[in-house]
PDB file of C-alpha atoms and ligand atoms in Angstrom:
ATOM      1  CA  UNK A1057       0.000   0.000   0.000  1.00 90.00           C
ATOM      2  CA  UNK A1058       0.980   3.590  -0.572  1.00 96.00           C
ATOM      3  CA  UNK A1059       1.354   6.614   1.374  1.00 97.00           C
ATOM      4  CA  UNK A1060      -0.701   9.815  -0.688  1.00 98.00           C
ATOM      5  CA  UNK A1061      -0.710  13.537   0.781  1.00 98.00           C
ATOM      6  CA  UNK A1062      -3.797  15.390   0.164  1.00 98.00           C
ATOM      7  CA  UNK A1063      -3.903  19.395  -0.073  1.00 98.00           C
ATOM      8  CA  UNK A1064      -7.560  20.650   0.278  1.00 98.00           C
ATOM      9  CA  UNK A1065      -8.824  17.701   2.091  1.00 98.00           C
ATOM     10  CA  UNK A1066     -11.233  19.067   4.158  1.00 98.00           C
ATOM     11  CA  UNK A1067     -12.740  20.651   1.163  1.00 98.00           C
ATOM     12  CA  UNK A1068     -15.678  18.720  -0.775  1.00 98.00           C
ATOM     13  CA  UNK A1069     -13.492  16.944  -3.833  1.00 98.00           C
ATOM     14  CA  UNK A1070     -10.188  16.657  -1.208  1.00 98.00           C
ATOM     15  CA  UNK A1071     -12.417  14.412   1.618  1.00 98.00           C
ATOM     16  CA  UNK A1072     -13.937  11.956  -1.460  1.00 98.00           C
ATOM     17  CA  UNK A1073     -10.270  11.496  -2.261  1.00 98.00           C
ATOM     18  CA  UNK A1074      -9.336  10.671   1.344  1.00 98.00           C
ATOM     19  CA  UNK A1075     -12.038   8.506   1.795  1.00 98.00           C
ATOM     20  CA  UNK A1076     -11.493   6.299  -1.778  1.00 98.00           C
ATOM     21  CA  UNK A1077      -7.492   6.007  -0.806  1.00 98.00           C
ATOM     22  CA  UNK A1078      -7.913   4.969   3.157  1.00 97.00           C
ATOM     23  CA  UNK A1079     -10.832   2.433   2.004  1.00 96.00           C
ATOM     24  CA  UNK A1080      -8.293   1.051  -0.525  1.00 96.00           C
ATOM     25  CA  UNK A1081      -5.895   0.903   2.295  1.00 96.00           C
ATOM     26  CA  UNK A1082      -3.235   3.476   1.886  1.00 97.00           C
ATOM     27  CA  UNK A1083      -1.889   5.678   4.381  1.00 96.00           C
ATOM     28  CA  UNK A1084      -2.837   9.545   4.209  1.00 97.00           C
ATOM     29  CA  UNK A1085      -1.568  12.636   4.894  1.00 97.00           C
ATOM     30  CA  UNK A1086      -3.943  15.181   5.181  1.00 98.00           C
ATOM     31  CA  UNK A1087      -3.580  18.753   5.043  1.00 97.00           C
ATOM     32  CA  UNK A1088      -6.116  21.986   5.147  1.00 97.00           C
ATOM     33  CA  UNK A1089      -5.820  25.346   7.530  1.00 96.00           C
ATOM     34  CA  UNK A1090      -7.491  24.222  10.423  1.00 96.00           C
ATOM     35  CA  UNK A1091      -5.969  21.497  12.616  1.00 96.00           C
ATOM     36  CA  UNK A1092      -9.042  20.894  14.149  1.00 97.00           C
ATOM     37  CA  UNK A1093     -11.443  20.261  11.056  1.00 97.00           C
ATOM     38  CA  UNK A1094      -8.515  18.007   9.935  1.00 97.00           C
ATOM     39  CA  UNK A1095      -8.662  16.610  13.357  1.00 96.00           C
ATOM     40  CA  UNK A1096     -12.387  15.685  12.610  1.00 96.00           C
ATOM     41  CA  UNK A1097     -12.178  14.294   8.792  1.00 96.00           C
ATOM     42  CA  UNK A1098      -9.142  11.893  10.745  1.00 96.00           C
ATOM     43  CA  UNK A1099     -11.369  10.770  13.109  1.00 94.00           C
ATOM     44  CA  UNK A1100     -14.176  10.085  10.590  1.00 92.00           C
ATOM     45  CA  UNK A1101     -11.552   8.328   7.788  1.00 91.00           C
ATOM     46  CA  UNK A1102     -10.123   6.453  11.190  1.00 81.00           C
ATOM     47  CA  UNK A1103     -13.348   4.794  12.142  1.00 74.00           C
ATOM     48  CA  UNK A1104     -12.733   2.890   8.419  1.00 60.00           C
ATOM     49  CA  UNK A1105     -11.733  -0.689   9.444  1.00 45.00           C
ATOM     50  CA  UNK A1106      -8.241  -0.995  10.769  1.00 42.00           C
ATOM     51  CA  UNK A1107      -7.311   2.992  10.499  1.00 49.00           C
ATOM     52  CA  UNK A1108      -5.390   4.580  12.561  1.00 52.00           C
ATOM     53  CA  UNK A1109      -5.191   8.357  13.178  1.00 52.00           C
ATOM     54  CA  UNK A1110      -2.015  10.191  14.060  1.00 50.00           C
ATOM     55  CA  UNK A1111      -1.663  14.009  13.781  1.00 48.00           C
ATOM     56  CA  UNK A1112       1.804  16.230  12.966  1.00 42.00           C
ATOM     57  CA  UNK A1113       3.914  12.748  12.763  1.00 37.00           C
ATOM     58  CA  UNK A1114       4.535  12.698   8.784  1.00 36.00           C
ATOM     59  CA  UNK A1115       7.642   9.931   7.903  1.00 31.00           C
ATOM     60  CA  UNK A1116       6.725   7.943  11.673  1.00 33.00           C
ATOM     61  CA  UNK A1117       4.458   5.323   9.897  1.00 35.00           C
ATOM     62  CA  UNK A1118       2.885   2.756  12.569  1.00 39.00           C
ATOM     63  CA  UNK A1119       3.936  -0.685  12.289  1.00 40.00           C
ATOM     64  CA  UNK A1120       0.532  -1.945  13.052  1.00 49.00           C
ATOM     65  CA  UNK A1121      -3.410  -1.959  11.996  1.00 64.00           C
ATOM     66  CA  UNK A1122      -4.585  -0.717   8.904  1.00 70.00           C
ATOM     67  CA  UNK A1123      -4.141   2.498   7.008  1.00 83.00           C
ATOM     68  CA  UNK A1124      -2.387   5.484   8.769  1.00 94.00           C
ATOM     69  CA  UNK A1125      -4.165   8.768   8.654  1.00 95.00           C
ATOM     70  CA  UNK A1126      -1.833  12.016   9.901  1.00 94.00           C
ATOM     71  CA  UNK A1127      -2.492  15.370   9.469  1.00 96.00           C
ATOM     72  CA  UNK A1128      -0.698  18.866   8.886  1.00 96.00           C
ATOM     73  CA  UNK A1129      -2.227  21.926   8.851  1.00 96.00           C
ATOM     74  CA  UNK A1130      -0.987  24.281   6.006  1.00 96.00           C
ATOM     75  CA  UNK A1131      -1.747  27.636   4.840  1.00 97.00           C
ATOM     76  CA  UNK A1132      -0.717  27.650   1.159  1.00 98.00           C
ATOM     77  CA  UNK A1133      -1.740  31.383   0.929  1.00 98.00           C
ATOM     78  CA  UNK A1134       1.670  31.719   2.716  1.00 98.00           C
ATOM     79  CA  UNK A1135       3.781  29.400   0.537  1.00 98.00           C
ATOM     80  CA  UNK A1136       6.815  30.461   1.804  1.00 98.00           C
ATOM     81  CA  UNK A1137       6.175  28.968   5.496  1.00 98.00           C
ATOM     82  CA  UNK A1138       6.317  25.813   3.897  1.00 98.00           C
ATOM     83  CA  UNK A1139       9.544  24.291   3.958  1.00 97.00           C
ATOM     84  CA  UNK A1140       9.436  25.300   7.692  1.00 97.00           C
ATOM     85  CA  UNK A1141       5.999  23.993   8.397  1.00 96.00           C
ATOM     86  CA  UNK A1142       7.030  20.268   6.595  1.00 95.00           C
ATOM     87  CA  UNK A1143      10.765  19.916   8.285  1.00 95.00           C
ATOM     88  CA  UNK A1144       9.218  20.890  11.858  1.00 94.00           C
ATOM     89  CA  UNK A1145       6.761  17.953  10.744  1.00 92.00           C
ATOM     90  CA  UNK A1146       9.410  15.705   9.815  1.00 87.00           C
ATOM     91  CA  UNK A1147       8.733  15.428   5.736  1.00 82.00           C
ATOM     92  CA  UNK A1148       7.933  11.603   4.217  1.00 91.00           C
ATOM     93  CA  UNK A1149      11.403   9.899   2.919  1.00 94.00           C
ATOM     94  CA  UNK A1150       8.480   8.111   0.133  1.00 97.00           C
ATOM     95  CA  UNK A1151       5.692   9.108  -1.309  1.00 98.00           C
ATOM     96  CA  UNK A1152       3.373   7.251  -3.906  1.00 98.00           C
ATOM     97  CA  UNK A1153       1.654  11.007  -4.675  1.00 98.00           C
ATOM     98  CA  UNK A1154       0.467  13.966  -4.180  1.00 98.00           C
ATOM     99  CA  UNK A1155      -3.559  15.326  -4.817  1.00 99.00           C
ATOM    100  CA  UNK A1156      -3.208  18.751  -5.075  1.00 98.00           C
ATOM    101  CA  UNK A1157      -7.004  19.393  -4.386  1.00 98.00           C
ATOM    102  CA  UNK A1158      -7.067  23.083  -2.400  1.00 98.00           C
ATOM    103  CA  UNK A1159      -8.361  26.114  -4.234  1.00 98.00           C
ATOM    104  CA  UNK A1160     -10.127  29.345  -3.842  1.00 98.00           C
ATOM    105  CA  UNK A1161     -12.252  31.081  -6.166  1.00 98.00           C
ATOM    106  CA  UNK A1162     -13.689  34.519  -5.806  1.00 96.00           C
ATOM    107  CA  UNK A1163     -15.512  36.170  -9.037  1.00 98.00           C
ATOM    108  CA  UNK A1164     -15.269  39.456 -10.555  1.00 98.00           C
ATOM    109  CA  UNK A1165     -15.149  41.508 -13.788  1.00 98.00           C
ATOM    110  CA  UNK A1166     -10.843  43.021 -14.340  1.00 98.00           C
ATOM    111  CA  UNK A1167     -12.614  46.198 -13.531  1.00 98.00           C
ATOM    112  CA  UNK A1168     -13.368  44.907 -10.121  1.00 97.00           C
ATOM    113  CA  UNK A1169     -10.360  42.513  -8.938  1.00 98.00           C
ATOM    114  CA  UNK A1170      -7.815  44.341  -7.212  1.00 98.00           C
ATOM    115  CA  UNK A1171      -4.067  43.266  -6.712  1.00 98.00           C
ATOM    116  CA  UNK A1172      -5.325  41.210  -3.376  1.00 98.00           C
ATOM    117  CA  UNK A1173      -7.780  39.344  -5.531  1.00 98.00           C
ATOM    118  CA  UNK A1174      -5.277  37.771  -8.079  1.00 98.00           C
ATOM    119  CA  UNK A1175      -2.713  37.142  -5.506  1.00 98.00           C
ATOM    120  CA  UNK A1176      -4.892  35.161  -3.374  1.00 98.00           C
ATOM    121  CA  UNK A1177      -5.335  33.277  -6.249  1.00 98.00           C
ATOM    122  CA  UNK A1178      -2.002  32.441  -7.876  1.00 98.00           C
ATOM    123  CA  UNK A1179      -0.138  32.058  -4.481  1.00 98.00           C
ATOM    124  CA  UNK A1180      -3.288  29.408  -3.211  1.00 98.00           C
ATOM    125  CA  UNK A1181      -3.742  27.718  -6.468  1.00 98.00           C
ATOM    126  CA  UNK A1182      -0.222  27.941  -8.072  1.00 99.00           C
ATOM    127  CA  UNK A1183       2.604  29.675  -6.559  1.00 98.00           C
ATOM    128  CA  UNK A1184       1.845  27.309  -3.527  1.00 98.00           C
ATOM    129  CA  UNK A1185       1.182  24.161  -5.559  1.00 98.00           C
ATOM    130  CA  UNK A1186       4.532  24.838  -7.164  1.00 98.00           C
ATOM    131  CA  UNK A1187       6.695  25.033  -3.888  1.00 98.00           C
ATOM    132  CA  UNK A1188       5.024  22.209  -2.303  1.00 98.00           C
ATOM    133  CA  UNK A1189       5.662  19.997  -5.001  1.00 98.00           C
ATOM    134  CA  UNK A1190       8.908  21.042  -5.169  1.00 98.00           C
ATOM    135  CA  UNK A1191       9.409  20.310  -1.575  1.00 97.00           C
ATOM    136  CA  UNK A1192       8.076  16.938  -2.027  1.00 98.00           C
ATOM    137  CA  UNK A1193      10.071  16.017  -5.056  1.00 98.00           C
ATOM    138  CA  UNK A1194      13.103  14.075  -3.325  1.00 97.00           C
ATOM    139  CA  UNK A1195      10.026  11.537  -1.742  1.00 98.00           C
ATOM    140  CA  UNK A1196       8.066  11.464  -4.881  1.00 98.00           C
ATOM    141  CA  UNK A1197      11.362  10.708  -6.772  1.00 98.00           C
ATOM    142  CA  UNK A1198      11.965   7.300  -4.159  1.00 98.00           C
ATOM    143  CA  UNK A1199       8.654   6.012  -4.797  1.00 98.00           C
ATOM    144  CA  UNK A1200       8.382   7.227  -8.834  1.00 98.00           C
ATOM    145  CA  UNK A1201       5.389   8.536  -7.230  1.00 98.00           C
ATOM    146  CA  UNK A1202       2.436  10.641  -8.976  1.00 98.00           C
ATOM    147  CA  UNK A1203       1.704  14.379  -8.832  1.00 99.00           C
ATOM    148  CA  UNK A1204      -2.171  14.799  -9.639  1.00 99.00           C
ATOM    149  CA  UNK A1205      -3.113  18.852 -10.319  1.00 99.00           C
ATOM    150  CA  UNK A1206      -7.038  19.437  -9.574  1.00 99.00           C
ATOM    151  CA  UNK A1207      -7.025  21.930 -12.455  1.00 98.00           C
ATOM    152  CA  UNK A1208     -10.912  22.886 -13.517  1.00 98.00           C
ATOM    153  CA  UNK A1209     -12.451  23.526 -17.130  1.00 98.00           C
ATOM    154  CA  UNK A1210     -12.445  27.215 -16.397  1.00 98.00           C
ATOM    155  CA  UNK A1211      -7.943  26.510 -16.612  1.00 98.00           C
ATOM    156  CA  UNK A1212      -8.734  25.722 -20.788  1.00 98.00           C
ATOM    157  CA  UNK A1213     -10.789  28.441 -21.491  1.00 97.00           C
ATOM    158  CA  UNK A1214     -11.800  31.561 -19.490  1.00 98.00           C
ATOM    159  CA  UNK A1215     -15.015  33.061 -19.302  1.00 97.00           C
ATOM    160  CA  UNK A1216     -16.544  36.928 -17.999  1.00 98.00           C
ATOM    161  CA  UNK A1217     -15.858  37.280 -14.561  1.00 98.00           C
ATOM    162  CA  UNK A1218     -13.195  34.985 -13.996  1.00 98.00           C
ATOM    163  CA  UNK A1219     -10.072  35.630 -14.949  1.00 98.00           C
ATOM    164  CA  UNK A1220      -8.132  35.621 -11.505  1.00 98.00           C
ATOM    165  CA  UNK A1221      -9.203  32.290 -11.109  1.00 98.00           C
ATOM    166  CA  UNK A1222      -9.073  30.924 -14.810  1.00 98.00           C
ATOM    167  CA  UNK A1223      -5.176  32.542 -14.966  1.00 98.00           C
ATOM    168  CA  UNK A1224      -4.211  30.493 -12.243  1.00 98.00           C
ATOM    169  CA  UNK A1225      -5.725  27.100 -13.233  1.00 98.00           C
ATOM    170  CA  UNK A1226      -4.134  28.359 -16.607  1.00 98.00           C
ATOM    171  CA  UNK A1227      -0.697  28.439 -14.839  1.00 98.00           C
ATOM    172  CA  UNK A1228      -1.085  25.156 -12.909  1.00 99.00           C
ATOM    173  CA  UNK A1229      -1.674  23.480 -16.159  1.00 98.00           C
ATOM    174  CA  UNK A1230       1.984  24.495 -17.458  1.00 98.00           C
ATOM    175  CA  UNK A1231       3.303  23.544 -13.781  1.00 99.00           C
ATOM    176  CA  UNK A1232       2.273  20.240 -14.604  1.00 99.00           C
ATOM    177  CA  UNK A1233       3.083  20.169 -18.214  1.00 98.00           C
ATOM    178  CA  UNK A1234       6.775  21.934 -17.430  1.00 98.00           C
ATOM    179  CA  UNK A1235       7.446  19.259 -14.612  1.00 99.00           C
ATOM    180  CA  UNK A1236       5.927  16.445 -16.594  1.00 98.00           C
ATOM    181  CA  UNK A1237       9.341  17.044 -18.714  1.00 98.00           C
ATOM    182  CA  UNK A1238      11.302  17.820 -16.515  1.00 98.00           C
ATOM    183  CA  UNK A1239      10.360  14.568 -13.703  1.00 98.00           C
ATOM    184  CA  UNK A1240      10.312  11.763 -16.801  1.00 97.00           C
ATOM    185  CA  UNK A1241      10.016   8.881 -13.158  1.00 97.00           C
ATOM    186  CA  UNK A1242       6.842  10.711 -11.999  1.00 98.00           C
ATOM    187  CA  UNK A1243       3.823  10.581 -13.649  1.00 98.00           C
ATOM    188  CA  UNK A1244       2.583  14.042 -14.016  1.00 99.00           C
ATOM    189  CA  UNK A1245      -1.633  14.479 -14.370  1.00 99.00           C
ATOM    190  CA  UNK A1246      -4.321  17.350 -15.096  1.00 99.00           C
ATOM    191  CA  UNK A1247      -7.741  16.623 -14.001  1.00 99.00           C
ATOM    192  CA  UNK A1248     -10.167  19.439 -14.857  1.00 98.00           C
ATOM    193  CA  UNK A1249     -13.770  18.947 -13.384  1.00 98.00           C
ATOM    194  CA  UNK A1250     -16.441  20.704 -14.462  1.00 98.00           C
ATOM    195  CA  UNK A1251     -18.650  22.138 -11.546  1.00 98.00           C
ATOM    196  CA  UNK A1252     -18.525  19.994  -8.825  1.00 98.00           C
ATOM    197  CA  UNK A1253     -21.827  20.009  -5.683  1.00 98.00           C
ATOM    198  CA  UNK A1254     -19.191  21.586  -3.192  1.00 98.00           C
ATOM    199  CA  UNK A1255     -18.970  24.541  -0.732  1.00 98.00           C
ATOM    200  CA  UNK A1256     -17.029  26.102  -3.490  1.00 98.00           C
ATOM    201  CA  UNK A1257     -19.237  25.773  -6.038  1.00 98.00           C
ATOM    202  CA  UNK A1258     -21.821  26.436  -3.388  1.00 98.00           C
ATOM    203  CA  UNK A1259     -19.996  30.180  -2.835  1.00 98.00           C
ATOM    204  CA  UNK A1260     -19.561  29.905  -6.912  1.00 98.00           C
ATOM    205  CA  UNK A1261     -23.577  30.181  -7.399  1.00 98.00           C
ATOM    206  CA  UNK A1262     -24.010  32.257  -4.285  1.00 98.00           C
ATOM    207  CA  UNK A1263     -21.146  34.916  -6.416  1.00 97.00           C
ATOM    208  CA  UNK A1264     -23.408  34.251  -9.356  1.00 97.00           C
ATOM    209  CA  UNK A1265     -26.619  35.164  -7.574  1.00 97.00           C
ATOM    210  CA  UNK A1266     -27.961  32.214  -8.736  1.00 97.00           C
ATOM    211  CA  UNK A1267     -29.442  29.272  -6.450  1.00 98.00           C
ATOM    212  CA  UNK A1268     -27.498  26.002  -5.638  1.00 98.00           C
ATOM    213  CA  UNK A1269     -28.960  22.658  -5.704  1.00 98.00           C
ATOM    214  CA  UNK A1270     -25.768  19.861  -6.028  1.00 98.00           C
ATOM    215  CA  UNK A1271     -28.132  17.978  -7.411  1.00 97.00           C
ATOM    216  CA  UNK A1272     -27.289  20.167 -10.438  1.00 97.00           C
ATOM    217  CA  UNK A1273     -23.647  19.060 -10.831  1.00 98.00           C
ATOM    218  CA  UNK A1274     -20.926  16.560 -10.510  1.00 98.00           C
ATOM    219  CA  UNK A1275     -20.842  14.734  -7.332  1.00 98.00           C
ATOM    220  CA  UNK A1276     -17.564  14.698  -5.787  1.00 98.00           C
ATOM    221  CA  UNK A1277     -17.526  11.240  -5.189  1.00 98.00           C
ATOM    222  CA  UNK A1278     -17.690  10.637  -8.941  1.00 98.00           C
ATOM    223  CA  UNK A1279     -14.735  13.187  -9.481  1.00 98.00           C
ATOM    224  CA  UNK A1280     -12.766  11.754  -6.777  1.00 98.00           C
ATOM    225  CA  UNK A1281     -12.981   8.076  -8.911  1.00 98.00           C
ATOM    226  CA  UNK A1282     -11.751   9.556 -11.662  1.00 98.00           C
ATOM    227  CA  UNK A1283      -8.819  11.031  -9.847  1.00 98.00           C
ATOM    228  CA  UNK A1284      -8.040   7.530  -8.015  1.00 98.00           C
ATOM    229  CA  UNK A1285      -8.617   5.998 -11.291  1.00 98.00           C
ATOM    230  CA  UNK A1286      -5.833   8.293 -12.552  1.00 98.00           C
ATOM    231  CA  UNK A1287      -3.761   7.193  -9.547  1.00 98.00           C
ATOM    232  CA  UNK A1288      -4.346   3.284  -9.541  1.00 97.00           C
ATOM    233  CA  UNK A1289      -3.412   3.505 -13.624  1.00 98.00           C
ATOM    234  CA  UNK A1290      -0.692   0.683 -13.826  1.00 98.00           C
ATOM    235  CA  UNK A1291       3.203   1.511 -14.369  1.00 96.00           C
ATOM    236  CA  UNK A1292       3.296   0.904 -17.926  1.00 98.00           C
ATOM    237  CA  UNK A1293       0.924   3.509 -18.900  1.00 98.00           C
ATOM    238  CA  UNK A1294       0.638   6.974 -17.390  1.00 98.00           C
ATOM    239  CA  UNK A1295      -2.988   9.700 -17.489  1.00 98.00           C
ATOM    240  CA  UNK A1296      -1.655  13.014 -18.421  1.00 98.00           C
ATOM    241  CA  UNK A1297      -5.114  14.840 -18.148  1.00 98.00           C
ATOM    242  CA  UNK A1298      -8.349  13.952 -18.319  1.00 98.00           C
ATOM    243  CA  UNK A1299     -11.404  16.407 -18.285  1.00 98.00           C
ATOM    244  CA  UNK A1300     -14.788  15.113 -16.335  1.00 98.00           C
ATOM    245  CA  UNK A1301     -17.856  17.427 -16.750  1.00 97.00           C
ATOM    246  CA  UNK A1302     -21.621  16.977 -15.176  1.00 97.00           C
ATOM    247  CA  UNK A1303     -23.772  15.494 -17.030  1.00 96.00           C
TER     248      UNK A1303
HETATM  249  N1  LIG B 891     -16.356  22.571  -6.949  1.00 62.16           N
HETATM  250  C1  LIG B 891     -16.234  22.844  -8.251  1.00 62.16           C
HETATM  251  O1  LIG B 891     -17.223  23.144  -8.954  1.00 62.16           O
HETATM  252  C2  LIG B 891     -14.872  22.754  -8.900  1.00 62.16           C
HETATM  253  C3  LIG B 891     -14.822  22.746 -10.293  1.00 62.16           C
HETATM  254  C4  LIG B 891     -13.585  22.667 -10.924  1.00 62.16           C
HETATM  255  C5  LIG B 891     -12.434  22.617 -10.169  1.00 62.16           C
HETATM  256  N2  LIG B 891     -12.505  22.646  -8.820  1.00 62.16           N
HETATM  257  C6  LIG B 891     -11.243  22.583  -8.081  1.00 62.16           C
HETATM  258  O2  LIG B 891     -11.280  21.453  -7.240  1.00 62.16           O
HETATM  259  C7  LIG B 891     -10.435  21.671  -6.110  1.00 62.16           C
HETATM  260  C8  LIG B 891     -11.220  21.294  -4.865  1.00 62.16           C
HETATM  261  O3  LIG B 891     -12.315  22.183  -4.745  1.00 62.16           O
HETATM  262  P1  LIG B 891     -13.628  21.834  -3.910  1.00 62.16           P
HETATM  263  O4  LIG B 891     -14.762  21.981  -4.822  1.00 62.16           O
HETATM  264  O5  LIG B 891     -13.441  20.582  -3.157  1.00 62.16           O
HETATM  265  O6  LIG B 891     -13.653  23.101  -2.932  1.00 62.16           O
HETATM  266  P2  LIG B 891     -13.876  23.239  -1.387  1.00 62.16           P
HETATM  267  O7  LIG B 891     -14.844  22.239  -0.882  1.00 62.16           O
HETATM  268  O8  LIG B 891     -14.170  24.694  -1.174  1.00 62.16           O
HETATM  269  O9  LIG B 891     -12.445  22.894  -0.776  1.00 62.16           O
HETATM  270  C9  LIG B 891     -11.357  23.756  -0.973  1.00 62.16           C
HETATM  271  C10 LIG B 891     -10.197  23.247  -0.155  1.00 62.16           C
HETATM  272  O10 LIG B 891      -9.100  24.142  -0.353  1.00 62.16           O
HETATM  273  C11 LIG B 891      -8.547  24.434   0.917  1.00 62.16           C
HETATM  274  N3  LIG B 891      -7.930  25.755   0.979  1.00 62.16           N
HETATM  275  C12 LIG B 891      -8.451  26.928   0.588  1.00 62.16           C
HETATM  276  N4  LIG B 891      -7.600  27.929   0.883  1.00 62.16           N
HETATM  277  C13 LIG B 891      -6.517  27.348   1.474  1.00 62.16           C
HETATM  278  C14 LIG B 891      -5.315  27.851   2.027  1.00 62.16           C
HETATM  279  N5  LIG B 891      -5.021  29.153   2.041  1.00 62.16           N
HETATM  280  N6  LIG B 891      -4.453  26.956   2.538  1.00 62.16           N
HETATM  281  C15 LIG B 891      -4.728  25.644   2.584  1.00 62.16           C
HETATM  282  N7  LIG B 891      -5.846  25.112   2.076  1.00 62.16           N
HETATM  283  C16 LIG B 891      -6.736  25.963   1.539  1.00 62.16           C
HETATM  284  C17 LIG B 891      -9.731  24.395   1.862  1.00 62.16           C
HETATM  285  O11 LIG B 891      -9.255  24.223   3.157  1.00 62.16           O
HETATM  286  P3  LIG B 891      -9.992  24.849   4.426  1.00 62.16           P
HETATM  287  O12 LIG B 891     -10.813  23.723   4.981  1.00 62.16           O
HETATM  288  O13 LIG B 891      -8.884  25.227   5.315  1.00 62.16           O
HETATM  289  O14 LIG B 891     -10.825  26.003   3.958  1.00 62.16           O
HETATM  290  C18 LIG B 891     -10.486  23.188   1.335  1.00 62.16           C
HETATM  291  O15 LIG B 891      -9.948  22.017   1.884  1.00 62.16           O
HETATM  292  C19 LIG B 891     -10.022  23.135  -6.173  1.00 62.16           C
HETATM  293  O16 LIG B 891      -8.715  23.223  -6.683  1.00 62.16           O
HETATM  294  C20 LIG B 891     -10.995  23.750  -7.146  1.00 62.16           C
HETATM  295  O17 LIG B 891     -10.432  24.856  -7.813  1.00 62.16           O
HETATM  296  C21 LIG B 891     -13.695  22.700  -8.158  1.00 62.16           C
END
């Protein structure tokens, strides 16, 4: 079994992930802002058969039971706390991947977004994406691990309204494209949902003035599949990017 850290995973797509790896048995590393919501979603995930729950210990794997699930919190709007944040943690010698699955969206017209608006954007979706990744390279590297990019349909083409959050889905894409070259061990992969019944997309409509019903869109579950599908791919073959839309 492997060992898979999750960014975002207290958010809607982020949990589904957590819970499809633990029930396949792998050991988790969760991370989100708030210790004690990731405190909770370890508790839940730990009362899968066999898991254990064990918080700020990354690279101290038990030796018994089931699946492992730790926790860090993280505040990737301050990407340059990171490297601290990880060696205080002790980072993972091996690691079979990474879901990068946090985000933040806020809408507005050019004429609206000010300077605080796109840099919330590109240093939560991208700037921090990039150093954590790059933190986590020498572990990826021992395991030939996978780096998996929640990217969104608004990173191919950008609409009224949201180009803060389009540019930086934009940029991720060539993060993963650029280090897809540049990492030929690790398998590099783009998955861009389509809207997705989450709090974001909840906040999304709620920007819109429009009314939410997830009923309307993608369930996470679903989009979480896809992404473990991505992951559980065998070695010979590798999913670059894959687009999954509500239907
Ligand atoms: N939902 C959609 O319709 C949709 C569509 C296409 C793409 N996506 C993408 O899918 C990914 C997951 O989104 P979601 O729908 O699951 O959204 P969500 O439920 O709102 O979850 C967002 C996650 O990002 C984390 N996050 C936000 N700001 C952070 C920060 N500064 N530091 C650390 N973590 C932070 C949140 O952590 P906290 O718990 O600390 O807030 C939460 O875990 C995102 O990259 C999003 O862009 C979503």
């Amino acid at each position: 079994m492997g060992t898979y850290l999750i960014t975002g995973a207290t958010g809607g797509i982020g949990t589904a992930v957590a819970g499809l790896l633990r029930d396949r048995g792998h050991d988790l590393i969760l991370t989100g802002r708030s210790a004690d919501r990731l405190a909770d979603l370890a508790a839940t995930l730990g009362k899968g058969a066999h898991a254990r729950t064990q918080a700020f210990h990354i690279g101290s794997a038990g030796a018994a039971g089931g699946p492992a699930v730790r926790t860090i919190a993280l505040d990737l709007s301050e990407p340059r706390r990171l490297e601290a944040v990880l060696v205080d943690a002790g980072p993972p010698a091996r690691l079979d991947g990474v879901v990068h699955a946090a985000g933040v969206v806020h809408l507005g017209a050019v004429e609206e977004l000010e300077a605080d608006d796109w840099l919330d954007h590109l240093t939560v979706n991208l700037v921090a994406a990039a150093e954590l990744t790059r933190l986590l390279l020498p572990a990826l590297r021992a395991a030939r691990g996978d780096v998996l990019f929640v990217n969104s349909g608004a990173g191919l083409r950008a609409n009224p309204r949201w180009s803060a959050y389009a540019a930086s889905k934009a940029g991720l894409r060539s993060l993963a494209d650029s280090l897809r070259a540049e990492e030929p061990e690790l398998r590099v992969t783009t998955v861009f949902p389509g809207r997705t019944a989450t709090s974001m997309q909840a906040s999304v409509r709620a920007q819109e003035g429009r009314p939410y019903d997830p009923s309307d869109f993608a369930d996470p579950r679903t989009v979480a599949g896809v992404i473990v599908g991505a992951l559980e791919t065998p070695g010979d073959s590798a999913v670059t990017e894959i687009t999954v839309r509500p239907h």
